[in-house]
Amino acid sequence: MKVFFDTNVILEYLMQRERLDATTRVINQLVDANHDLFMSAGGFYTILYVVDKFLNKELGIEKSKRVVFLRNMGRGLLNEYGIAGHDNESLIQGIDDLRFSDLEDSCQLQAAISAGCQCLLTFNAKDYPTTNGLIKTITPEQFLLENPDITPNSQL
């Protein structure tokens, strides 16, 4: 199974926020079962930006130490997640999809579809309109309820 992670889910995990438990369980189960995890390139550098700002403003960590941490974190992410690509056509589809008022979400969906993902995990499932069976958009909590026993090569 190929699963696309919206940026908010990965940030939830990395920054150990309120919904950390469900997010950690989903990630661990999918990794343990050797499924393919994806994120977008835009999500990747957004994560680097947000975590850097957090480390600076909230924790007061100096720039040189933040850069070392961010490089290690970035490598770790790229070891676990494939990057779902875009081309001009998929980005045009993202910005032209009239079902969306949030164009970033629309582009995330197009990245997930272009990578052949069966599932898009997000905390904002309501922001994603129905995709007519192209991809299932659900929260990590819903994913765990619907997939209590994730096994290698299992499908949704």
Backbone as JSON, one array per atom type, in Angstrom:
{
  "sequence": "MKVFFDTNVILEYLMQRERLDATTRVINQLVDANHDLFMSAGGFYTILYVVDKFLNKELGIEKSKRVVFLRNMGRGLLNEYGIAGHDNESLIQGIDDLRFSDLEDSCQLQAAISAGCQCLLTFNAKDYPTTNGLIKTITPEQFLLENPDITPNSQL",
  "N": [[0.84, -1.17, 0.0], [0.5, 2.23, -0.77], [0.94, 5.17, 0.96], [0.14, 8.49, 1.45], [1.34, 11.2, 3.28], [0.01, 14.02, 4.67], [1.38, 17.23, 5.29], [0.71, 18.23, 7.83], [0.34, 15.97, 9.42], [2.86, 14.78, 9.6], [4.24, 16.84, 10.87], [2.88, 16.82, 13.29], [3.79, 14.46, 14.4], [6.63, 14.89, 14.5], [6.82, 17.15, 16.13], [5.61, 16.38, 18.39], [2.84, 16.73, 19.16], [-0.62, 17.2, 20.13], [-2.09, 15.0, 18.95], [-0.32, 12.93, 18.83], [-0.13, 10.17, 19.59], [-1.87, 8.55, 17.93], [-0.81, 9.18, 15.44], [1.86, 8.29, 15.67], [1.39, 5.53, 16.02], [0.24, 4.83, 13.53], [2.33, 5.45, 11.72], [4.39, 3.75, 12.69], [3.17, 1.2, 12.36], [2.82, 1.09, 9.56], [5.46, 1.36, 8.63], [6.65, -0.89, 9.88], [5.27, -2.89, 8.53], [6.29, -2.58, 6.07], [5.26, -0.81, 4.1], [4.82, 1.71, 1.54], [5.66, 5.01, 2.14], [4.79, 8.37, 1.56], [5.44, 11.85, 0.91], [5.02, 15.29, -0.03], [7.3, 17.32, -1.98], [7.02, 20.02, -1.39], [5.84, 19.8, 1.13], [7.99, 18.7, 2.49], [10.0, 20.76, 2.56], [8.51, 22.69, 3.86], [8.17, 21.52, 6.36], [10.86, 21.55, 7.26], [11.17, 24.33, 7.51], [9.15, 25.05, 9.43], [9.89, 23.53, 11.69], [12.46, 24.57, 12.12], [11.81, 27.24, 12.81], [10.38, 26.76, 15.16], [12.37, 25.58, 16.8], [14.05, 27.74, 17.04], [12.45, 30.0, 18.0], [10.84, 28.96, 20.1], [12.5, 27.26, 21.59], [14.94, 28.46, 21.61], [17.33, 27.68, 20.36], [20.56, 27.93, 19.0], [21.57, 28.99, 15.69], [23.58, 27.39, 14.29], [23.46, 24.91, 15.58], [20.8, 24.3, 15.14], [20.8, 23.94, 12.36], [22.39, 21.63, 12.03], [20.75, 19.78, 13.39], [18.43, 19.96, 11.76], [19.39, 19.03, 9.31], [19.99, 16.35, 9.92], [17.43, 15.47, 10.7], [16.06, 15.92, 8.29], [17.37, 14.11, 6.56], [16.6, 11.73, 7.82], [13.81, 11.81, 7.42], [13.75, 11.62, 4.62], [14.75, 9.09, 4.31], [12.67, 7.52, 5.18], [10.35, 8.38, 3.85], [9.1, 8.56, 0.57], [9.32, 10.98, -2.06], [6.6, 12.44, -3.43], [6.11, 13.32, -6.65], [5.68, 16.26, -8.72], [4.55, 17.7, -11.77], [4.23, 20.2, -14.32], [1.61, 19.8, -15.28], [0.24, 18.39, -13.2], [0.33, 20.3, -11.18], [-1.12, 22.36, -12.36], [-3.6, 21.06, -12.51], [-4.05, 20.94, -9.78], [-4.29, 23.69, -9.05], [-6.45, 24.39, -10.6], [-8.62, 22.89, -9.75], [-11.79, 23.19, -8.93], [-13.16, 22.34, -6.72], [-11.77, 22.89, -4.49], [-10.92, 25.34, -2.07], [-8.65, 25.8, -0.75], [-5.68, 25.88, -2.08], [-3.23, 24.7, -1.58], [-3.89, 22.28, -0.32], [-5.18, 21.08, -2.48], [-3.05, 20.78, -4.28], [-1.49, 19.03, -2.76], [-3.12, 16.77, -2.8], [-3.01, 16.18, -5.56], [-0.3, 15.5, -5.78], [-0.25, 13.17, -4.24], [-1.94, 11.52, -5.75], [-0.46, 11.4, -8.14], [1.68, 9.88, -7.3], [0.54, 7.45, -7.05], [-0.75, 6.74, -4.72], [-2.88, 5.04, -2.39], [-4.09, 6.06, -0.22], [-4.55, 9.06, 1.63], [-3.32, 10.59, 4.36], [-4.43, 12.88, 6.72], [-5.05, 15.6, 8.98], [-7.05, 17.19, 8.29], [-9.29, 16.1, 6.88], [-11.84, 16.85, 6.08], [-11.37, 18.97, 4.44], [-10.78, 17.96, 2.02], [-12.33, 17.15, -0.89], [-14.56, 14.59, -2.11], [-13.01, 12.0, -3.95], [-13.85, 10.31, -5.91], [-13.09, 7.6, -5.7], [-10.41, 7.6, -6.39], [-8.5, 8.02, -4.41], [-8.31, 7.47, -0.93], [-9.14, 9.62, 1.65], [-8.31, 10.23, 4.86], [-8.2, 10.58, 8.49], [-5.44, 9.94, 10.78], [-6.48, 8.6, 13.05], [-8.91, 7.52, 12.07], [-7.82, 5.84, 10.14], [-6.49, 3.93, 11.73], [-8.69, 2.74, 12.99], [-9.99, 1.57, 10.81], [-8.06, -0.12, 9.83], [-6.93, -2.22, 11.62], [-5.09, -4.31, 11.66], [-2.44, -4.08, 10.05], [-0.74, -5.4, 7.4], [2.08, -6.62, 5.47], [1.85, -5.58, 2.12], [-0.92, -5.29, 2.28], [-4.07, -3.97, 1.32], [-6.2, -1.09, 1.27]],
  "CA": [[0.0, 0.0, 0.0], [1.19, 3.52, -0.79], [0.22, 6.11, 1.81], [0.64, 9.85, 1.4], [1.18, 11.92, 4.55], [-0.1, 15.46, 4.61], [2.4, 17.89, 6.1], [0.27, 18.39, 9.22], [0.5, 14.71, 10.14], [4.28, 14.61, 9.89], [4.59, 17.83, 11.89], [2.3, 16.34, 14.54], [4.73, 13.44, 14.89], [7.93, 15.46, 14.82], [6.74, 18.15, 17.2], [4.96, 15.69, 19.51], [1.66, 17.52, 19.51], [-1.79, 16.6, 20.79], [-2.53, 13.73, 18.36], [0.91, 12.16, 18.62], [-0.29, 8.73, 19.77], [-2.42, 7.92, 16.72], [0.15, 9.4, 14.36], [2.98, 7.37, 15.9], [0.94, 4.16, 15.76], [0.08, 4.64, 12.08], [3.66, 5.43, 11.1], [5.09, 2.52, 13.09], [2.55, 0.03, 11.73], [3.1, 1.09, 8.13], [6.89, 1.08, 8.45], [6.88, -2.29, 10.25], [4.7, -3.75, 7.49], [7.03, -2.3, 4.84], [4.47, -0.09, 3.1], [5.49, 2.88, 0.98], [5.19, 6.27, 2.69], [5.11, 9.49, 0.69], [5.11, 13.23, 1.24], [5.36, 16.13, -1.17], [8.5, 18.14, -1.83], [6.6, 21.22, -0.68], [5.68, 19.42, 2.52], [9.32, 18.49, 3.07], [10.67, 22.0, 2.95], [7.67, 23.36, 4.86], [8.52, 20.91, 7.65], [12.14, 22.11, 7.66], [10.93, 25.72, 7.9], [8.37, 25.12, 10.67], [10.69, 23.0, 12.8], [13.51, 25.55, 12.38], [11.21, 28.36, 13.55], [10.06, 26.27, 16.5], [13.61, 25.42, 17.54], [14.58, 29.07, 17.29], [11.59, 30.87, 18.81], [10.32, 28.31, 21.31], [13.55, 26.61, 22.37], [16.11, 29.32, 21.64], [18.53, 26.96, 19.91], [21.34, 28.75, 18.07], [21.47, 28.62, 14.27], [24.47, 26.29, 13.86], [22.92, 23.66, 16.14], [19.54, 24.02, 14.43], [21.12, 23.44, 11.02], [22.82, 20.23, 12.19], [19.56, 19.01, 13.71], [17.54, 19.92, 10.59], [19.99, 18.14, 8.29], [19.79, 14.96, 10.36], [16.0, 15.2, 10.61], [15.71, 15.84, 6.87], [17.84, 12.81, 6.04], [15.73, 10.71, 8.39], [12.53, 11.85, 6.7], [13.94, 11.12, 3.25], [14.97, 7.64, 4.39], [11.38, 6.86, 5.45], [9.29, 8.84, 2.95], [9.4, 8.93, -0.8], [8.78, 12.29, -2.43], [5.61, 12.37, -4.51], [6.48, 14.39, -7.56], [4.75, 17.1, -9.48], [4.98, 18.32, -13.0], [3.35, 21.34, -14.59], [0.22, 19.38, -15.44], [-0.38, 18.08, -11.91], [0.15, 21.56, -10.46], [-2.26, 23.04, -13.0], [-4.79, 20.38, -12.02], [-4.23, 21.37, -8.39], [-4.81, 25.06, -8.92], [-7.71, 24.53, -11.34], [-9.67, 22.05, -9.17], [-12.75, 24.12, -8.33], [-13.7, 21.8, -5.46], [-10.89, 23.35, -3.4], [-10.62, 26.75, -1.82], [-7.27, 25.77, -0.26], [-4.93, 25.34, -3.21], [-2.16, 23.84, -1.07], [-4.5, 20.95, -0.16], [-5.42, 20.55, -3.81], [-1.76, 20.33, -4.82], [-1.1, 17.84, -2.0], [-3.91, 15.65, -3.37], [-2.45, 15.84, -6.87], [0.97, 14.8, -5.55], [-0.58, 11.81, -3.78], [-2.48, 10.78, -6.9], [0.61, 11.15, -9.11], [2.54, 8.82, -6.76], [-0.21, 6.2, -7.03], [-1.13, 6.4, -3.35], [-4.25, 4.61, -2.16], [-4.59, 6.73, 0.97], [-3.95, 10.33, 2.03], [-3.56, 10.82, 5.78], [-4.44, 14.29, 7.05], [-5.94, 15.99, 10.07], [-8.07, 18.04, 7.68], [-9.98, 15.29, 5.87], [-13.01, 17.58, 5.6], [-10.92, 19.92, 3.43], [-10.57, 17.24, 0.77], [-13.6, 16.64, -1.43], [-14.57, 13.2, -2.58], [-12.12, 11.81, -5.1], [-14.42, 9.28, -6.79], [-12.36, 6.35, -5.61], [-8.99, 7.71, -6.75], [-7.69, 7.94, -3.2], [-9.09, 7.6, 0.3], [-8.6, 10.68, 2.49], [-8.77, 9.99, 6.23], [-7.3, 10.97, 9.58], [-4.73, 8.79, 11.36], [-7.38, 7.86, 13.94], [-9.8, 6.71, 11.21], [-7.0, 4.81, 9.52], [-6.28, 2.87, 12.72], [-9.97, 2.03, 13.18], [-10.31, 0.8, 9.61], [-6.95, -1.01, 9.5], [-6.31, -2.61, 12.88], [-4.0, -5.26, 11.44], [-1.77, -3.75, 8.8], [0.24, -6.42, 7.05], [2.75, -6.3, 4.21], [1.08, -5.63, 0.87], [-2.36, -5.17, 2.46], [-4.7, -2.84, 0.63], [-7.35, -0.51, 1.97]],
  "C": [[0.89, 1.24, 0.0], [0.33, 4.52, -0.03], [0.91, 7.47, 1.76], [0.34, 10.54, 2.73], [1.12, 13.41, 4.28], [0.92, 16.05, 5.57], [2.0, 17.98, 7.56], [0.43, 17.12, 10.04], [1.96, 14.5, 10.51], [4.73, 15.61, 10.96], [4.05, 17.42, 13.26], [3.25, 15.34, 15.2], [6.04, 14.07, 15.35], [7.9, 16.4, 16.02], [5.99, 17.64, 18.42], [3.78, 16.49, 20.05], [0.55, 16.63, 20.06], [-2.18, 15.22, 20.25], [-1.35, 12.81, 18.04], [0.68, 10.66, 18.66], [-0.79, 8.05, 18.49], [-1.44, 8.04, 15.56], [1.32, 8.43, 14.47], [2.57, 5.94, 15.59], [0.8, 3.89, 14.27], [1.45, 4.52, 11.42], [4.38, 4.13, 11.43], [4.5, 1.29, 12.42], [2.87, -0.04, 10.24], [4.57, 0.78, 7.85], [7.19, -0.38, 8.76], [6.37, -3.25, 9.19], [5.29, -3.47, 6.12], [6.18, -1.7, 3.72], [5.22, 1.15, 2.67], [4.85, 4.16, 1.51], [5.67, 7.4, 1.78], [4.74, 10.81, 1.33], [5.44, 14.05, -0.01], [6.66, 16.88, -0.91], [8.16, 19.42, -1.07], [6.4, 20.95, 0.8], [7.03, 19.26, 3.21], [9.96, 19.81, 3.48], [9.82, 22.85, 3.87], [7.98, 22.83, 6.26], [9.86, 21.47, 8.14], [11.97, 23.53, 8.18], [10.23, 25.81, 9.26], [9.19, 24.63, 11.86], [11.83, 23.97, 13.13], [12.97, 26.72, 13.19], [10.88, 27.96, 14.97], [11.33, 26.17, 17.36], [14.21, 26.77, 17.92], [13.72, 29.84, 18.3], [11.16, 30.24, 20.12], [11.42, 27.74, 22.2], [14.84, 27.41, 22.43], [17.41, 28.65, 21.23], [19.24, 27.8, 18.85], [21.35, 28.13, 16.66], [22.33, 27.42, 13.89], [23.97, 24.94, 14.38], [21.6, 23.29, 15.47], [19.81, 23.41, 13.07], [21.56, 21.98, 11.09], [21.61, 19.35, 12.47], [18.66, 18.85, 12.49], [18.1, 19.02, 9.49], [19.79, 16.68, 8.66], [18.31, 14.58, 10.27], [15.56, 15.03, 9.16], [16.15, 14.53, 6.24], [16.97, 11.67, 6.55], [14.39, 10.66, 7.68], [12.68, 11.25, 5.3], [14.27, 9.64, 3.21], [13.66, 6.89, 4.58], [10.31, 7.18, 4.41], [9.84, 9.07, 1.55], [8.8, 10.3, -1.07], [7.87, 12.09, -3.63], [5.82, 13.58, -5.4], [5.32, 15.14, -8.18], [5.4, 17.39, -10.82], [4.03, 19.48, -13.26], [1.89, 20.93, -14.65], [-0.45, 19.09, -14.11], [-0.58, 19.34, -11.08], [-0.99, 22.37, -11.06], [-3.56, 22.39, -12.56], [-5.09, 20.79, -10.59], [-4.81, 22.75, -8.28], [-6.14, 25.26, -9.64], [-8.86, 23.72, -10.75], [-10.62, 22.93, -8.36], [-13.39, 23.59, -7.05], [-12.94, 22.33, -4.26], [-10.87, 24.86, -3.3], [-9.21, 26.89, -1.26], [-6.41, 25.08, -1.33], [-3.76, 24.46, -2.77], [-2.69, 22.42, -0.89], [-4.73, 20.3, -1.52], [-4.13, 20.04, -4.44], [-1.24, 19.11, -4.07], [-1.84, 16.61, -2.56], [-3.34, 15.23, -4.72], [-1.12, 15.11, -6.75], [0.71, 13.36, -5.14], [-1.09, 10.95, -4.93], [-1.36, 10.44, -7.88], [1.57, 10.06, -8.63], [1.82, 7.48, -6.69], [-0.62, 5.77, -5.63], [-2.6, 5.99, -3.27], [-4.91, 5.4, -1.03], [-3.83, 8.03, 1.2], [-4.32, 10.56, 3.48], [-3.42, 12.31, 6.07], [-5.3, 14.52, 8.27], [-7.07, 16.88, 9.56], [-8.83, 17.3, 6.59], [-11.18, 16.01, 5.29], [-12.64, 18.59, 4.51], [-10.71, 19.28, 2.06], [-11.91, 16.7, 0.26], [-13.46, 15.19, -1.88], [-13.73, 13.07, -3.84], [-12.59, 10.7, -6.04], [-13.57, 8.02, -6.85], [-10.9, 6.43, -5.99], [-8.09, 7.49, -5.55], [-8.6, 8.15, -2.0], [-8.41, 8.63, 1.19], [-9.18, 10.54, 3.89], [-7.75, 10.48, 7.25], [-6.54, 9.73, 10.06], [-5.62, 7.96, 12.27], [-8.34, 6.97, 13.14], [-9.03, 5.56, 10.56], [-6.8, 3.64, 10.47], [-7.55, 2.06, 12.96], [-10.28, 1.11, 12.01], [-9.25, -0.25, 9.26], [-6.24, -1.46, 10.77], [-5.11, -3.54, 12.72], [-3.37, -4.99, 10.08], [-0.69, -4.8, 8.57], [0.94, -6.02, 5.77], [1.82, -6.53, 3.03], [-0.44, -5.6, 1.07], [-2.86, -3.92, 1.76], [-5.84, -2.32, 1.49], [-8.64, -1.08, 1.43]]
}
